[in-house]
Short mmCIF file of C-alpha atoms and ligand atoms in Angstrom, two decimals:
data_model
loop_
_atom_site.label_atom_id
_atom_site.label_comp_id
_atom_site.label_asym_id
_atom_site.label_seq_id
_atom_site.Cartn_x
_atom_site.Cartn_y
_atom_site.Cartn_z
CA UNK A 1 7.48 12.20 18.15
CA UNK A 2 7.71 11.12 14.67
CA UNK A 3 9.44 14.02 13.41
CA UNK A 4 12.06 13.90 16.12
CA UNK A 5 12.67 10.20 15.57
CA UNK A 6 13.18 10.82 11.84
CA UNK A 7 15.45 13.73 12.56
CA UNK A 8 17.43 11.48 15.05
CA UNK A 9 18.86 9.76 11.97
CA UNK A 10 21.18 12.87 11.59
CA UNK A 11 22.71 11.85 14.77
CA UNK A 12 22.46 8.21 14.57
CA UNK A 13 24.74 8.24 11.41
CA UNK A 14 27.43 10.18 13.26
CA UNK A 15 27.31 7.66 16.08
CA UNK A 16 25.27 9.86 18.42
CA UNK A 17 22.31 7.90 19.92
CA UNK A 18 21.18 10.01 22.88
CA UNK A 19 19.98 13.29 23.58
CA UNK A 20 17.96 13.28 20.36
CA UNK A 21 14.94 15.41 20.91
CA UNK A 22 12.26 16.50 23.43
CA UNK A 23 10.08 13.64 23.28
CA UNK A 24 12.19 11.14 21.27
CA UNK A 25 15.22 11.18 23.69
CA UNK A 26 17.31 8.29 22.42
CA UNK A 27 17.56 5.89 19.72
CA UNK A 28 15.23 2.93 19.90
CA UNK A 29 17.88 0.27 18.96
CA UNK A 30 19.52 -1.78 21.65
CA UNK A 31 23.24 -1.89 22.43
CA UNK A 32 25.31 -1.60 19.15
CA UNK A 33 28.38 -3.59 18.62
CA UNK A 34 31.77 -1.82 19.57
CA UNK A 35 33.27 0.41 16.87
CA UNK A 36 36.28 -2.09 16.25
CA UNK A 37 33.71 -5.06 15.46
CA UNK A 38 31.57 -2.94 13.00
CA UNK A 39 31.83 -3.54 9.31
CA UNK A 40 29.91 -0.34 8.59
CA UNK A 41 31.76 2.86 9.59
CA UNK A 42 29.80 5.71 10.96
CA UNK A 43 29.80 9.01 8.97
CA UNK A 44 32.09 11.65 10.30
CA UNK A 45 30.15 14.72 11.97
CA UNK A 46 30.29 17.97 9.55
CA UNK A 47 31.89 15.56 6.87
CA UNK A 48 30.52 16.40 3.36
CA UNK A 49 28.50 13.17 3.11
CA UNK A 50 27.10 13.67 6.56
CA UNK A 51 26.13 17.42 5.82
CA UNK A 52 24.41 16.29 2.45
CA UNK A 53 22.35 13.53 4.20
CA UNK A 54 21.29 16.13 6.74
CA UNK A 55 20.19 18.57 4.27
CA UNK A 56 17.84 15.95 2.70
CA UNK A 57 16.60 14.48 5.88
CA UNK A 58 15.81 17.88 7.33
CA UNK A 59 14.02 19.35 4.54
CA UNK A 60 10.90 21.08 5.96
CA UNK A 61 8.34 19.63 3.59
CA UNK A 62 9.80 16.38 4.06
CA UNK A 63 9.67 16.44 7.80
CA UNK A 64 6.15 17.61 7.36
CA UNK A 65 5.25 14.74 5.32
CA UNK A 66 7.01 12.24 7.76
CA UNK A 67 4.53 13.71 10.30
CA UNK A 68 1.77 12.43 8.45
CA UNK A 69 2.80 8.99 8.05
CA UNK A 70 0.86 6.44 10.09
CA UNK A 71 3.14 5.11 12.97
CA UNK A 72 2.18 1.48 12.73
CA UNK A 73 0.66 0.69 9.24
CA UNK A 74 2.12 1.72 6.30
CA UNK A 75 0.89 1.51 2.73
CA UNK A 76 2.07 -2.10 1.77
CA UNK A 77 -0.92 -3.87 2.93
CA UNK A 78 -3.28 -1.33 1.03
CA UNK A 79 -1.25 -1.92 -2.01
CA UNK A 80 -1.44 -5.76 -1.85
CA UNK A 81 -5.20 -5.52 -1.47
CA UNK A 82 -5.56 -3.21 -4.39
CA UNK A 83 -3.52 -5.62 -6.51
CA UNK A 84 -5.91 -8.54 -5.35
CA UNK A 85 -8.85 -6.36 -6.46
CA UNK A 86 -7.12 -6.13 -9.96
CA UNK A 87 -7.01 -9.79 -10.13
CA UNK A 88 -10.60 -10.36 -9.31
CA UNK A 89 -11.75 -7.30 -11.40
CA UNK A 90 -9.17 -6.52 -14.29
CA UNK A 91 -9.38 -2.93 -15.07
CA UNK A 92 -9.65 -3.83 -18.82
CA UNK A 93 -13.06 -4.88 -18.42
CA UNK A 94 -16.28 -2.99 -17.37
CA UNK A 95 -18.62 -4.73 -14.91
CA UNK A 96 -22.12 -3.85 -13.81
CA UNK A 97 -22.68 -2.57 -10.56
CA UNK A 98 -23.75 -5.90 -8.90
CA UNK A 99 -20.63 -7.78 -10.63
CA UNK A 100 -18.31 -5.16 -9.36
CA UNK A 101 -19.57 -5.23 -5.85
CA UNK A 102 -19.50 -9.09 -5.61
CA UNK A 103 -15.68 -8.98 -6.94
CA UNK A 104 -14.75 -6.54 -4.36
CA UNK A 105 -16.27 -8.75 -1.69
CA UNK A 106 -14.52 -11.75 -3.08
CA UNK A 107 -11.14 -9.61 -3.13
CA UNK A 108 -11.74 -8.58 0.42
CA UNK A 109 -12.55 -12.30 1.46
CA UNK A 110 -9.48 -13.41 -0.36
CA UNK A 111 -7.33 -10.77 1.29
CA UNK A 112 -8.65 -11.28 4.90
CA UNK A 113 -7.97 -15.16 4.75
CA UNK A 114 -4.34 -14.51 3.10
CA UNK A 115 -2.81 -11.39 4.10
CA UNK A 116 -0.99 -12.78 7.27
CA UNK A 117 0.53 -15.96 5.35
CA UNK A 118 3.66 -17.42 7.02
CA UNK A 119 7.12 -17.58 5.78
CA UNK A 120 7.30 -20.85 3.70
CA UNK A 121 10.02 -23.51 4.72
CA UNK A 122 11.47 -26.26 2.68
CA UNK A 123 10.99 -29.98 3.68
CA UNK A 124 14.27 -29.57 5.67
CA UNK A 125 13.19 -26.47 7.66
CA UNK A 126 14.79 -24.02 5.79
CA UNK A 127 13.05 -20.49 5.13
CA UNK A 128 12.43 -20.09 1.46
CA UNK A 129 13.42 -17.18 -0.58
CA UNK A 130 13.22 -16.21 -4.19
CA UNK A 131 15.45 -13.85 -6.27
CA UNK A 132 13.55 -11.75 -8.56
CA UNK A 133 14.82 -9.11 -11.42
CA UNK A 134 12.28 -6.20 -11.65
CA UNK A 135 12.43 -4.12 -14.64
CA UNK A 136 12.74 -0.97 -12.46
CA UNK A 137 16.06 -2.22 -11.02
CA UNK A 138 17.53 -2.52 -14.63
CA UNK A 139 19.32 -5.92 -14.27
CA UNK A 140 19.50 -5.68 -10.59
CA UNK A 141 17.77 -8.03 -8.22
CA UNK A 142 15.64 -8.23 -5.17
CA UNK A 143 15.33 -11.05 -2.61
CA UNK A 144 11.78 -11.95 -1.76
CA UNK A 145 10.54 -14.40 1.05
CA UNK A 146 8.22 -17.12 -0.22
CA UNK A 147 4.92 -17.25 1.62
CA UNK A 148 2.80 -20.47 2.50
CA UNK A 149 0.29 -21.25 -0.44
CA UNK A 150 -2.83 -19.35 -0.49
CA UNK A 151 -5.72 -20.97 0.78
CA UNK A 152 -9.53 -20.76 -0.38
CA UNK A 153 -11.49 -21.64 2.65
CA UNK A 154 -13.99 -18.76 1.68
CA UNK A 155 -14.91 -20.54 -1.51
CA UNK A 156 -16.09 -23.56 0.53
CA UNK A 157 -18.07 -21.37 2.91
CA UNK A 158 -19.78 -19.42 0.01
CA UNK A 159 -20.81 -22.82 -1.59
CA UNK A 160 -22.15 -24.22 1.60
CA UNK A 161 -23.90 -20.94 2.31
CA UNK A 162 -25.39 -21.04 -1.53
CA UNK A 163 -26.50 -24.62 -1.15
CA UNK A 164 -28.16 -23.70 2.33
CA UNK A 165 -30.03 -20.84 0.65
CA UNK A 166 -31.12 -23.02 -2.24
CA UNK A 167 -32.32 -25.91 -0.22
CA UNK A 168 -34.42 -23.47 1.93
CA UNK A 169 -35.74 -21.81 -1.05
CA UNK A 170 -34.61 -18.32 0.15
CA UNK A 171 -35.29 -15.85 -2.57
CA UNK A 172 -32.26 -13.77 -3.44
CA UNK A 173 -32.06 -10.47 -1.27
CA UNK A 174 -33.24 -7.54 -2.78
CA UNK A 175 -30.24 -5.59 -4.14
CA UNK A 176 -30.43 -1.86 -4.27
CA UNK A 177 -28.45 -0.76 -7.52
CA UNK A 178 -27.81 3.01 -7.38
CA UNK A 179 -28.27 5.17 -10.61
CA UNK A 180 -25.26 5.70 -12.35
CA UNK A 181 -23.18 8.59 -11.10
CA UNK A 182 -23.85 10.53 -14.43
CA UNK A 183 -27.59 10.63 -13.85
CA UNK A 184 -26.99 13.23 -11.33
CA UNK A 185 -25.27 15.56 -13.71
CA UNK A 186 -27.18 18.44 -15.23
CA UNK A 187 -27.50 17.82 -18.97
CA UNK A 188 -27.13 21.12 -21.03
CA UNK A 189 -29.50 22.18 -23.85
CA UNK A 190 -27.33 20.98 -26.78
CA UNK A 191 -28.17 24.04 -29.10
CA UNK A 192 -26.83 26.54 -26.44
CA UNK A 193 -23.88 24.36 -25.65
CA UNK A 194 -23.07 24.25 -29.35
CA UNK A 195 -23.59 28.07 -29.61
CA UNK A 196 -21.33 28.55 -26.74
CA UNK A 197 -18.58 26.26 -28.18
CA UNK A 198 -18.45 28.19 -31.48
CA UNK A 199 -18.54 31.53 -30.01
CA UNK A 200 -15.57 30.51 -27.99
CA UNK A 201 -13.49 28.73 -30.64
CA UNK A 202 -14.51 30.35 -34.02
CA UNK A 203 -12.42 33.32 -33.64
ZN1 ZN B 1 21.25 5.30 16.98
#
């Protein structure tokens, strides 16, 4: 389905929207404005631009990749989550296991509370947008929607829980810190390793 849907692009751009494939039979969009009311022209079948685009769209390796894409959830959310992790645990610092563990949990709490924020409106009810100039665009701009401000309810909840634990004299829960990953590695005999190193690189 997903491959046929992707390949239907080759037809869509030349104004063919039906009889697409075996399972994806016709374009998912609704009625399109009549040709005379369209600002954007369709490509002509078998024209050089249409053929060039078709060559890109239909590449076997590319179509194989398209099949592996998630049909509903793309990577944007995951990328946003990882950038939040970077805020709570910047990569330039090293943290102990417990520190890192807690920071990941905080990042998850913040993400869960704020990932579905609404489009912000001005006091007069207009949807808010901002214009940015990302370096990659080399002077070009992108328009981004402005979301409502982030909230930090989870902080209040954590403070309340901390107070509750203190008031009830609850000992902190035992926390299993695993051994560092490197502890599982086999350590070579140093003298043997050096002999091997010299025999390999001395000649
Ligand atoms: Zn179409």
